[in-house]
Amino acid sequence: MSYSLNIVSFDVPFPANYGGVIDVYYKLFWLKKQGVKIYLHCFAYGRKPSQELKSLCEKVYYYERKTGIFANFSLVPYTVKSRQSADLERNLLSNDYPILFEVLHTCYLLNDERFKQRKKIYRHSNIEHDYYRELSKTEKGFVKKIYLQIEAWKLEKFEAVLKYADLILAVNQKDTDYFKINYPKVKSVYLPSFHPNSELTVKAGRGDYLLFHGNLGISENYEALLWLIKNVFSKLEVPVVVAGLDPPEFLISEIRKYAFIKLVVSPPEEEMTQLLQNAQVHVLYTAQPTGLKLKLLNVLFKGRFVVCNNHMLSGTGLVANQGLQIANSPKEFIQAIQASFTINFSENLIKERSDAVSGFDNRGNVEKLLQEIF
């Protein structure tokens, strides 16, 4: 049987080089492998139309985001208001296929009467008001900090629109439980993020550096790195590699103070994969127990030893083992890194890792997705 599906994406999901679009792109990839006809609707703001997306979808529509100061003068969150589009409404009404809304930012049509009889699916990434509130705590700029606080308040009010969804797909178990409690009439299902790893590619043996990676233009990530540099990396005598997108100038300047830290800016996919596979220890830290951190999945599928804090694992069902150690204080991070830095990553540890990530199998999760929608 042939299935057809509308997907409304908050951004152009290719290249798949940051957290949110990674889930969207690899969902498209696996749906295509299952023969699903995809009608992709995406908001473009800085990203160009993609031939890659055209090859995965029956049709790709691009819409301009209505950014600017006037989009803030509304009780509707700016992230939602700027994604209102009459063209999107018209294109969605031109067929009767289910509609998958990617993150809360795309959900302004959920309570539209014209879509009352359509199957509407909400794909969760974060509890958005919690996420924005936490971002405001780490934001350095005063104006942006105020914006994030106001946006968090608006998103918390707007979230009530989810009662009009038919299905909620949450990326972790903790948030699935949140939706079940707050929207009991809507079916909520745990469906982990889709990701680029179709198989485990962890290398046995040893590396000679530890790695921190992520989108360095996001305050959550650069604040985590600054905390690690001050409290952990500067106390160790091991080489450190930091890799990621768009580091701000102040972060580059801070890293330059430390001769043992090498910064790799926006590495291409092949180089990033090599950095992930050849590192001895991956260090992950977040102050936000929100969503599912896709960089966690990347290091679990590609990398050797992982040291992270509890928040990084929140809602994933993952637990500590020999290859995945939990540290919450600077002392615990230092001890865990030192204990792992001179040990070979063995075949037994690879088997342990394979068992640990079995729940994040894209093939099994796309089958679950189709079962829930159709």
Coordinates of C-alpha atoms in Angstrom, one line a residue:
M1 CA 0.0 0.0 0.0
S2 CA 1.3 3.5 -0.9
Y3 CA 1.3 6.2 1.7
S4 CA 1.4 10.0 1.2
L5 CA 2.3 12.5 3.9
N6 CA 2.7 16.2 4.3
I7 CA 5.6 17.3 6.4
V8 CA 5.9 21.0 7.6
S9 CA 9.5 21.8 8.5
F10 CA 10.6 24.8 10.5
D11 CA 13.8 25.1 8.3
V12 CA 15.2 23.7 5.1
P13 CA 16.4 20.3 6.4
F14 CA 19.5 20.0 4.2
P15 CA 22.4 20.1 4.8
A16 CA 21.6 18.1 7.9
N17 CA 24.2 19.7 10.1
Y18 CA 22.5 20.8 13.3
G19 CA 20.2 19.1 15.8
G20 CA 16.7 19.9 14.7
V21 CA 17.1 19.4 10.9
I22 CA 19.0 16.2 11.4
D23 CA 15.8 14.5 12.8
V24 CA 13.8 16.0 9.9
Y25 CA 16.2 15.0 7.1
Y26 CA 16.8 11.4 8.2
K27 CA 13.1 11.0 8.8
L28 CA 12.6 11.9 5.1
F29 CA 15.4 9.5 4.1
W30 CA 13.8 6.6 5.9
L31 CA 10.3 7.4 4.9
K32 CA 11.5 7.4 1.2
K33 CA 13.1 4.0 1.7
Q34 CA 9.7 2.8 2.8
G35 CA 8.0 4.1 -0.3
V36 CA 6.2 7.0 1.3
K37 CA 5.3 9.9 -1.0
I38 CA 6.4 13.0 0.9
Y39 CA 5.1 16.5 0.3
L40 CA 7.6 18.7 2.1
H41 CA 6.8 22.2 3.1
C42 CA 9.8 24.2 4.6
F43 CA 10.5 27.7 5.7
A44 CA 13.6 29.1 4.1
Y45 CA 15.7 31.8 5.9
G46 CA 19.3 31.6 4.8
R47 CA 19.2 28.1 3.4
K48 CA 18.9 27.5 -0.3
P49 CA 16.6 25.0 -2.2
S50 CA 18.1 21.6 -2.3
Q51 CA 18.3 19.0 -5.0
E52 CA 18.9 16.4 -2.3
L53 CA 15.4 17.1 -0.9
K54 CA 13.9 17.0 -4.3
S55 CA 15.2 13.5 -4.7
L56 CA 13.5 12.3 -1.5
C57 CA 10.1 14.0 -2.0
E58 CA 7.3 14.0 -4.4
K59 CA 7.3 17.8 -4.2
V60 CA 9.1 20.4 -2.1
Y61 CA 7.6 23.8 -1.3
Y62 CA 9.6 26.7 0.1
Y63 CA 8.1 29.6 2.1
E64 CA 9.7 32.8 3.3
R65 CA 9.7 33.5 7.0
K66 CA 8.2 36.8 7.9
T67 CA 11.0 37.9 10.2
G68 CA 11.5 41.4 11.6
I69 CA 10.5 43.4 14.6
F70 CA 6.8 43.5 13.7
A71 CA 6.4 39.8 14.1
N72 CA 7.1 40.3 17.8
F73 CA 4.0 42.5 18.3
S74 CA 1.7 39.6 18.9
L75 CA 0.7 37.2 21.6
V76 CA 1.6 34.4 19.2
P77 CA 5.2 33.5 19.6
Y78 CA 7.6 35.1 17.2
T79 CA 8.9 31.6 16.1
V80 CA 5.3 30.7 15.1
K81 CA 4.1 34.1 13.9
S82 CA 7.0 34.4 11.5
R83 CA 6.0 31.0 9.9
Q84 CA 2.4 31.9 9.0
S85 CA 1.9 31.6 5.3
A86 CA -1.2 31.7 3.1
D87 CA 0.7 29.7 0.5
L88 CA 1.3 26.9 3.0
E89 CA -2.4 26.9 3.9
R90 CA -3.4 26.7 0.2
N91 CA -0.9 23.9 -0.5
L92 CA -2.0 21.8 2.5
L93 CA -5.6 22.2 1.5
S94 CA -4.9 20.9 -2.0
N95 CA -4.6 17.3 -0.8
D96 CA -6.1 15.3 2.1
Y97 CA -3.0 13.5 3.3
P98 CA -2.0 13.6 7.0
I99 CA 0.1 16.5 8.2
L100 CA 3.2 16.1 10.3
F101 CA 4.2 19.4 12.0
E102 CA 7.9 19.5 12.9
V103 CA 8.2 21.3 16.3
L104 CA 5.9 23.8 17.9
H105 CA 7.1 26.6 15.6
T106 CA 5.1 25.2 12.7
C107 CA 1.8 24.5 14.5
Y108 CA -0.3 27.6 14.0
L109 CA -2.7 25.7 11.8
L110 CA -3.4 22.9 14.3
N111 CA -6.6 24.6 15.5
D112 CA -7.7 25.9 12.1
E113 CA -11.3 24.7 11.4
R114 CA -10.4 24.0 7.7
F115 CA -8.1 21.2 8.9
K116 CA -10.5 19.7 11.5
Q117 CA -11.0 16.5 9.6
R118 CA -7.3 16.0 8.7
K119 CA -5.0 13.8 10.7
K120 CA -2.5 16.1 12.4
I121 CA 0.7 14.9 14.0
Y122 CA 3.0 17.0 16.2
R123 CA 6.7 16.1 16.2
H124 CA 8.2 17.3 19.5
S125 CA 11.9 18.3 19.8
N126 CA 11.9 20.1 23.1
I127 CA 9.4 21.4 25.7
E128 CA 9.9 24.7 23.9
H129 CA 9.1 27.1 26.8
D130 CA 11.5 25.3 29.1
Y131 CA 14.1 25.3 26.3
Y132 CA 13.8 29.0 25.7
R133 CA 13.7 29.8 29.4
E134 CA 17.0 27.9 29.9
L135 CA 18.5 29.6 26.9
S136 CA 17.7 33.0 28.4
K137 CA 19.7 32.1 31.5
T138 CA 22.9 31.5 29.4
E139 CA 22.4 34.3 26.9
K140 CA 25.0 37.1 27.2
G141 CA 23.2 39.9 25.2
F142 CA 20.6 41.8 27.3
V143 CA 18.1 42.4 24.4
K144 CA 18.2 38.8 23.3
K145 CA 17.9 37.6 26.9
I146 CA 14.6 39.6 27.3
Y147 CA 13.4 38.3 23.9
L148 CA 14.0 34.7 25.0
Q149 CA 12.1 35.2 28.3
I150 CA 9.1 36.8 26.5
E151 CA 9.2 34.1 23.8
A152 CA 9.2 31.4 26.6
W153 CA 6.1 32.9 28.1
K154 CA 4.3 33.1 24.7
L155 CA 5.3 29.5 23.8
E156 CA 4.0 28.2 27.2
K157 CA 0.6 29.8 26.4
F158 CA 0.6 28.7 22.7
E159 CA 1.4 25.1 23.6
A160 CA -2.3 24.6 24.4
V161 CA -2.8 24.3 20.6
L162 CA -1.6 20.7 20.9
K163 CA -5.0 19.6 22.2
Y164 CA -6.1 19.8 18.6
A165 CA -3.4 17.3 17.4
D166 CA -4.3 13.6 16.8
L167 CA -0.9 12.3 17.7
I168 CA 2.2 13.5 19.5
L169 CA 5.6 12.0 18.7
A170 CA 8.1 12.8 21.5
V171 CA 11.8 12.3 21.3
N172 CA 12.3 11.1 24.8
Q173 CA 10.3 9.2 27.4
K174 CA 10.3 12.0 30.0
D175 CA 8.6 14.4 27.6
T176 CA 6.2 11.7 26.4
D177 CA 5.0 11.4 30.0
Y178 CA 4.7 15.2 30.2
F179 CA 2.3 15.2 27.1
K180 CA 0.3 12.3 28.5
I181 CA -0.4 14.3 31.7
N182 CA -1.0 17.7 30.1
Y183 CA -2.9 16.5 26.9
P184 CA -4.6 13.2 28.0
K185 CA -7.0 13.1 25.1
V186 CA -4.2 13.1 22.5
K187 CA -2.2 9.9 22.0
S188 CA 1.5 10.5 22.9
V189 CA 4.2 8.1 21.7
Y190 CA 7.9 7.9 22.4
L191 CA 9.8 8.0 19.1
P192 CA 13.5 8.8 19.3
S193 CA 15.1 11.2 16.9
F194 CA 16.2 10.0 13.5
H195 CA 19.9 10.3 12.9
P196 CA 22.7 9.6 10.3
N197 CA 23.9 6.3 11.8
S198 CA 22.6 3.2 10.2
E199 CA 25.1 1.0 12.0
L200 CA 27.6 1.2 14.8
T201 CA 31.0 2.4 13.5
V202 CA 33.0 2.6 16.8
K203 CA 36.6 1.8 16.4
A204 CA 38.4 -0.6 18.8
G205 CA 41.7 0.7 20.2
R206 CA 42.8 4.1 21.5
G207 CA 42.9 7.7 20.5
D208 CA 45.1 10.5 21.8
Y209 CA 42.6 13.4 22.3
L210 CA 39.3 14.2 23.9
L211 CA 36.5 15.8 21.8
F212 CA 33.8 18.3 22.4
H213 CA 31.5 19.1 19.5
G214 CA 28.2 20.9 18.8
N215 CA 26.7 23.9 17.2
L216 CA 28.9 26.5 18.9
G217 CA 26.6 29.4 17.8
I218 CA 24.0 28.4 20.3
S219 CA 24.3 29.7 23.9
E220 CA 23.5 26.3 25.4
N221 CA 26.6 24.8 23.7
Y222 CA 29.1 27.6 24.1
E223 CA 28.2 28.0 27.8
A224 CA 28.7 24.3 28.3
L225 CA 32.1 24.5 26.6
L226 CA 33.1 27.5 28.6
W227 CA 32.2 25.6 31.8
L228 CA 34.2 22.6 30.7
I229 CA 37.2 24.6 29.8
K230 CA 37.3 26.5 33.1
N231 CA 36.4 23.5 35.4
V232 CA 37.7 20.4 33.6
F233 CA 39.9 20.8 30.5
S234 CA 42.2 23.3 32.1
K235 CA 42.8 20.8 34.9
L236 CA 43.8 18.0 32.6
E237 CA 47.1 17.4 30.7
V238 CA 45.6 15.9 27.6
P239 CA 45.0 17.3 24.1
V240 CA 41.5 18.7 23.5
V241 CA 39.7 19.1 20.1
V242 CA 36.7 21.4 19.9
A243 CA 34.7 21.1 16.7
G244 CA 31.5 22.8 15.6
L245 CA 29.5 25.3 13.6
D246 CA 29.7 29.1 13.9
P247 CA 31.7 29.8 17.0
P248 CA 31.3 33.4 18.1
E249 CA 34.4 35.6 18.3
F250 CA 34.5 35.7 22.1
L251 CA 34.6 31.9 22.2
I252 CA 37.4 31.8 19.6
S253 CA 39.4 34.3 21.7
E254 CA 38.9 32.2 24.8
I255 CA 40.0 29.0 23.2
R256 CA 43.2 30.7 21.9
K257 CA 44.3 31.2 25.5
Y258 CA 44.9 27.4 25.8
A259 CA 47.7 25.9 23.7
F260 CA 46.3 22.3 24.3
I261 CA 42.9 23.1 22.7
K262 CA 42.5 22.9 18.9
L263 CA 39.5 24.5 17.4
V264 CA 38.0 23.0 14.2
V265 CA 35.4 25.4 12.7
S266 CA 32.5 23.9 10.7
P267 CA 34.2 20.8 9.6
P268 CA 32.7 18.9 6.5
E269 CA 30.9 15.7 7.3
E270 CA 33.8 13.4 6.4
E271 CA 36.2 15.2 8.7
M272 CA 33.7 15.4 11.5
T273 CA 33.2 11.6 11.2
Q274 CA 36.9 11.1 11.5
L275 CA 37.2 13.3 14.5
L276 CA 34.3 11.4 16.2
Q277 CA 35.8 8.0 15.4
N278 CA 39.4 8.7 16.3
A279 CA 38.8 10.5 19.7
Q280 CA 39.6 8.6 22.8
V281 CA 37.0 10.3 25.0
H282 CA 33.9 12.3 24.1
V283 CA 32.9 14.9 26.7
L284 CA 29.2 16.1 26.7
Y285 CA 27.7 18.6 29.1
T286 CA 24.4 20.4 29.1
A287 CA 22.5 22.5 31.7
Q288 CA 19.2 21.7 30.0
P289 CA 17.5 18.3 30.5
T290 CA 15.4 18.9 27.4
G291 CA 14.7 16.9 24.2
L292 CA 17.1 14.3 22.9
K293 CA 20.7 15.5 22.2
L294 CA 21.6 14.3 18.7
K295 CA 25.3 14.7 19.4
L296 CA 24.8 12.1 22.1
L297 CA 23.6 9.6 19.5
N298 CA 26.4 10.6 17.2
V299 CA 29.1 9.8 19.7
L300 CA 27.4 6.6 20.9
F301 CA 27.3 5.2 17.3
K302 CA 30.7 6.5 16.2
G303 CA 32.9 7.2 19.3
R304 CA 34.7 5.4 22.0
F305 CA 34.4 6.4 25.7
V306 CA 31.7 9.0 26.6
V307 CA 31.6 11.1 29.7
C308 CA 28.5 13.2 30.2
N309 CA 26.2 14.6 32.9
N310 CA 22.8 13.3 33.9
H311 CA 20.9 16.0 32.0
M312 CA 22.4 14.7 28.8
L313 CA 20.7 11.4 29.3
S314 CA 17.4 12.7 30.6
G315 CA 14.5 10.7 29.3
T316 CA 16.6 8.4 27.0
G317 CA 16.6 5.3 29.1
L318 CA 20.4 5.1 28.7
V319 CA 22.3 4.1 31.8
A320 CA 26.0 4.3 32.8
N321 CA 28.2 1.4 31.8
Q322 CA 32.0 0.9 31.1
G323 CA 31.9 2.9 27.9
L324 CA 29.4 5.6 29.1
Q325 CA 30.2 7.3 32.3
I326 CA 28.1 9.9 34.2
A327 CA 29.8 12.9 35.8
N328 CA 28.1 15.9 37.3
S329 CA 30.8 17.8 39.2
P330 CA 34.2 19.0 37.8
K331 CA 35.9 16.4 40.0
E332 CA 33.8 13.6 38.6
F333 CA 34.5 14.7 35.0
I334 CA 38.2 14.8 35.6
Q335 CA 38.3 11.4 37.3
A336 CA 36.2 9.7 34.6
I337 CA 38.2 11.2 31.7
Q338 CA 41.5 10.2 33.4
A339 CA 40.3 6.7 34.0
S340 CA 39.3 6.3 30.3
F341 CA 42.1 8.1 28.6
T342 CA 44.7 5.2 28.7
I343 CA 42.3 2.2 28.2
N344 CA 41.8 0.4 24.9
F345 CA 38.2 0.4 23.7
S346 CA 37.7 -3.3 23.4
E347 CA 35.4 -5.6 21.3
N348 CA 33.5 -6.3 24.5
L349 CA 32.9 -2.6 24.9
I350 CA 31.7 -2.4 21.3
K351 CA 29.2 -5.2 22.0
E352 CA 28.1 -3.3 25.2
R353 CA 27.5 -0.2 23.1
S354 CA 25.6 -2.0 20.4
D355 CA 23.2 -3.3 23.0
A356 CA 22.8 0.1 24.6
V357 CA 21.8 1.9 21.3
S358 CA 19.5 -0.8 20.0
G359 CA 16.4 1.4 20.8
F360 CA 17.7 4.1 18.4
D361 CA 17.5 2.0 15.3
N362 CA 16.2 4.1 12.4
R363 CA 14.7 1.2 10.5
G364 CA 12.7 0.0 13.5
N365 CA 11.6 3.6 14.3
V366 CA 10.4 4.4 10.8
E367 CA 8.2 1.3 10.9
K368 CA 6.8 2.5 14.3
L369 CA 6.2 5.9 12.8
L370 CA 4.2 4.5 9.8
Q371 CA 2.2 2.3 12.1
E372 CA 1.2 5.2 14.3
I373 CA 0.3 7.6 11.5
F374 CA -1.4 5.2 9.1

